[in-house]
């Protein structure tokens, strides 16, 4: 499974938004190399003033000391969960996405060994957890969030796993990983079967820049 993922991401041409001038950030999507591979997530600490309690991948804003955005992802992962960069086997990047707060986020996919002594930074996180990739490949979403921006509907899966909720920007990144890395028939722009949860329409002059192209559609 992971060798296929490596080959697929090497051939993938993610959408880059280098022309969009705004603050930059990066996240690491760590895949744990177990007999049944898992994807590692974090949950933001409840005492934080923003994004408290939200599930996310390790990551944060780019700093002047970072040579590039991959360096940002590695530095943030080390700061947040004590993941040493030497343990990360990089597989490639996914398409840039724009957060609601006007930050351009670049996701990076990497493989890490199992059972590392990872520790959540209590100033930022309250837990680290893993979810089997099979959970997402089997499309065990609880419902789909319909987020409409400038008249374009985005069908973002929402997963409830052991009391954690994976949705929003992290789920959008996950969709591209599943589609491009594993050939799964999943698409942010095609209505899937199942329950839908609609959110108020939003406006963004960056919509066209942030839309991710795909050759696959949801069955």
Coordinates of C-alpha atoms in Angstrom, one line a residue:
X1 CA 0.0 0.0 0.0
X2 CA 2.7 2.5 1.0
X3 CA 4.9 1.7 -2.0
X4 CA 1.9 2.5 -4.3
X5 CA 1.4 5.7 -2.4
X6 CA 5.0 6.7 -2.9
X7 CA 4.8 6.1 -6.7
X8 CA 1.5 7.9 -7.0
X9 CA 2.7 11.0 -5.1
X10 CA 5.9 11.1 -7.1
X11 CA 3.8 11.4 -10.3
X12 CA 1.3 13.8 -8.8
X13 CA 1.5 17.5 -9.8
X14 CA -0.2 19.4 -6.9
X15 CA -1.6 22.8 -7.5
X16 CA 0.7 25.5 -6.2
X17 CA -0.5 29.0 -5.2
X18 CA 2.8 30.7 -5.2
X19 CA 1.2 33.7 -6.9
X20 CA -1.1 34.3 -4.0
X21 CA 0.5 36.8 -1.6
X22 CA -0.5 35.9 2.0
X23 CA 0.9 34.3 5.1
X24 CA 2.3 30.8 4.6
X25 CA 2.0 27.7 6.7
X26 CA 2.6 24.0 6.2
X27 CA 1.4 20.8 7.8
X28 CA 2.8 17.2 7.9
X29 CA 0.4 14.4 7.2
X30 CA 2.3 11.5 9.0
X31 CA 1.5 8.0 7.9
X32 CA 2.6 5.5 10.5
X33 CA 4.2 2.4 9.0
X34 CA 2.2 -0.3 10.7
X35 CA 1.1 -3.7 9.2
X36 CA -2.2 -1.8 8.8
X37 CA -1.0 1.8 8.2
X38 CA -2.5 4.7 10.1
X39 CA -2.7 8.4 9.8
X40 CA -1.6 10.5 12.7
X41 CA -3.6 13.5 14.0
X42 CA -3.5 16.0 16.8
X43 CA -6.2 17.8 18.8
X44 CA -5.7 21.4 19.7
X45 CA -5.8 22.2 23.4
X46 CA -9.0 23.4 24.9
X47 CA -7.4 26.5 26.5
X48 CA -6.4 28.0 23.2
X49 CA -8.2 31.1 22.1
X50 CA -8.5 29.9 18.4
X51 CA -9.1 26.4 17.0
X52 CA -9.5 24.9 20.5
X53 CA -10.5 21.3 20.4
X54 CA -10.1 21.0 16.7
X55 CA -8.4 18.0 15.1
X56 CA -5.5 18.8 12.8
X57 CA -2.2 17.6 11.4
X58 CA 1.0 18.9 13.0
X59 CA 1.9 22.2 11.5
X60 CA 1.9 25.9 11.6
X61 CA 3.1 29.2 10.1
X62 CA 6.3 29.6 8.3
X63 CA 9.1 31.4 10.1
X64 CA 12.1 33.3 8.8
X65 CA 14.4 30.5 9.9
X66 CA 12.7 27.9 7.6
X67 CA 14.5 27.2 4.4
X68 CA 11.2 26.1 2.7
X69 CA 7.7 25.0 3.6
X70 CA 8.8 21.4 4.1
X71 CA 11.2 22.7 6.7
X72 CA 8.2 24.5 8.3
X73 CA 6.2 21.2 8.5
X74 CA 9.2 19.3 10.0
X75 CA 9.9 22.1 12.5
X76 CA 6.3 22.4 13.6
X77 CA 6.0 18.6 14.0
X78 CA 9.1 18.5 16.1
X79 CA 7.8 21.4 18.3
X80 CA 4.2 20.0 18.6
X81 CA 4.7 16.3 19.0
X82 CA 8.5 15.8 19.4
X83 CA 8.8 14.1 16.0
X84 CA 12.5 14.2 15.0
X85 CA 12.9 15.2 11.3
X86 CA 15.2 12.2 10.8
X87 CA 12.3 9.8 11.4
X88 CA 10.3 11.3 8.5
X89 CA 10.5 9.7 5.0
X90 CA 9.1 12.4 2.7
X91 CA 6.7 11.2 0.0
X92 CA 5.7 14.5 -1.5
X93 CA 3.4 17.5 -1.3
X94 CA -0.3 18.0 -1.9
X95 CA -2.1 21.1 -3.3
X96 CA -2.0 24.3 -1.5
X97 CA -5.2 25.3 0.3
X98 CA -6.4 28.6 1.7
X99 CA -7.7 28.7 5.3
X100 CA -10.7 30.8 6.3
X101 CA -8.2 33.0 8.1
X102 CA -6.4 33.9 4.9
X103 CA -3.4 31.6 5.2
X104 CA -1.9 29.5 2.4
X105 CA -1.3 26.0 3.8
X106 CA 0.9 23.5 2.1
X107 CA 0.4 19.8 3.1
X108 CA 3.4 17.4 3.0
X109 CA 3.0 13.6 3.3
X110 CA 5.6 11.5 5.1
X111 CA 6.0 8.0 6.5
X112 CA 7.1 7.6 10.1
X113 CA 8.0 4.4 12.1
X114 CA 5.5 3.0 14.6
X115 CA 5.7 3.5 18.3
X116 CA 7.9 6.5 18.5
X117 CA 8.0 8.3 21.9
X118 CA 5.9 11.2 20.7
X119 CA 4.7 13.8 23.2
X120 CA 2.1 16.4 22.7
X121 CA 3.2 20.0 23.6
X122 CA 0.6 20.9 26.3
X123 CA 0.8 24.6 25.4
X124 CA -0.8 23.7 22.0
X125 CA -2.2 20.2 22.0
X126 CA -4.1 17.9 24.3
X127 CA -3.6 14.6 22.5
X128 CA -2.1 12.7 19.6
X129 CA -4.0 9.9 18.0
X130 CA -4.0 7.5 15.0
X131 CA -6.7 6.4 12.6
X132 CA -6.3 3.4 10.3
X133 CA -6.1 4.5 6.7
X134 CA -8.7 1.8 5.9
X135 CA -11.2 3.8 7.8
X136 CA -11.0 6.5 5.1
X137 CA -10.4 4.2 2.2
X138 CA -13.7 2.5 3.2
X139 CA -15.3 5.9 3.2
X140 CA -16.7 5.6 6.7
X141 CA -17.8 9.2 6.9
X142 CA -20.6 10.1 9.2
X143 CA -21.9 12.8 6.9
X144 CA -20.8 15.3 4.4
X145 CA -20.4 19.0 5.1
X146 CA -21.6 21.2 2.2
X147 CA -19.5 24.4 2.2
X148 CA -20.5 26.8 -0.6
X149 CA -18.0 29.5 -1.5
X150 CA -19.0 32.0 -4.2
X151 CA -21.7 29.6 -5.4
X152 CA -19.5 26.6 -5.7
X153 CA -20.4 23.7 -3.4
X154 CA -17.5 21.8 -1.7
X155 CA -18.5 18.4 -0.4
X156 CA -16.2 17.8 2.6
X157 CA -16.4 14.5 4.4
X158 CA -16.7 14.5 8.2
X159 CA -15.5 11.5 10.2
X160 CA -16.2 10.7 13.8
X161 CA -13.7 8.3 15.2
X162 CA -13.5 7.4 18.9
X163 CA -14.8 10.7 20.0
X164 CA -12.7 12.8 17.6
X165 CA -14.1 14.7 14.6
X166 CA -12.1 15.0 11.5
X167 CA -13.5 17.7 9.2
X168 CA -12.9 21.0 7.5
X169 CA -9.4 21.9 6.1
X170 CA -7.9 18.6 7.4
X171 CA -10.6 16.6 5.6
X172 CA -10.1 18.5 2.4
X173 CA -6.4 17.6 2.5
X174 CA -7.3 14.0 3.2
X175 CA -9.6 13.9 0.2
X176 CA -6.6 14.7 -2.1
X177 CA -4.4 12.2 -0.4
X178 CA -7.1 9.5 -0.9
X179 CA -7.8 10.4 -4.5
X180 CA -4.3 11.1 -5.8
X181 CA -2.3 8.8 -3.5
X182 CA -4.6 5.7 -3.5
X183 CA -6.8 6.2 -6.6
X184 CA -10.0 6.4 -4.5
X185 CA -13.1 7.7 -6.3
X186 CA -13.6 10.7 -4.1
X187 CA -14.0 14.4 -5.2
X188 CA -14.7 17.6 -3.3
X189 CA -16.9 18.9 -6.1
X190 CA -19.2 15.9 -6.7
X191 CA -22.1 15.3 -4.4
X192 CA -21.7 11.9 -2.6
X193 CA -24.5 9.7 -1.3
X194 CA -25.5 9.9 2.3
X195 CA -26.4 12.7 4.8
X196 CA -25.5 16.3 4.0
X197 CA -25.0 19.1 6.4
X198 CA -25.2 22.6 4.8
X199 CA -23.3 25.6 6.0
X200 CA -24.1 29.3 5.2
X201 CA -22.6 30.4 1.9
X202 CA -19.3 32.2 2.1
X203 CA -17.6 34.6 -0.3
X204 CA -13.9 34.5 -1.3
X205 CA -12.2 36.3 -4.1
X206 CA -9.6 33.4 -3.9
X207 CA -12.1 30.7 -4.9
X208 CA -10.7 30.1 -8.4
X209 CA -7.2 29.9 -7.1
X210 CA -8.0 27.4 -4.3
X211 CA -10.1 25.0 -6.2
X212 CA -8.3 21.7 -6.5
X213 CA -8.5 19.9 -9.9
X214 CA -9.3 16.3 -10.0
X215 CA -9.9 13.6 -12.6
X216 CA -12.0 11.4 -10.3
X217 CA -15.6 11.6 -9.2
X218 CA -17.5 10.1 -6.3
X219 CA -19.3 7.0 -7.1

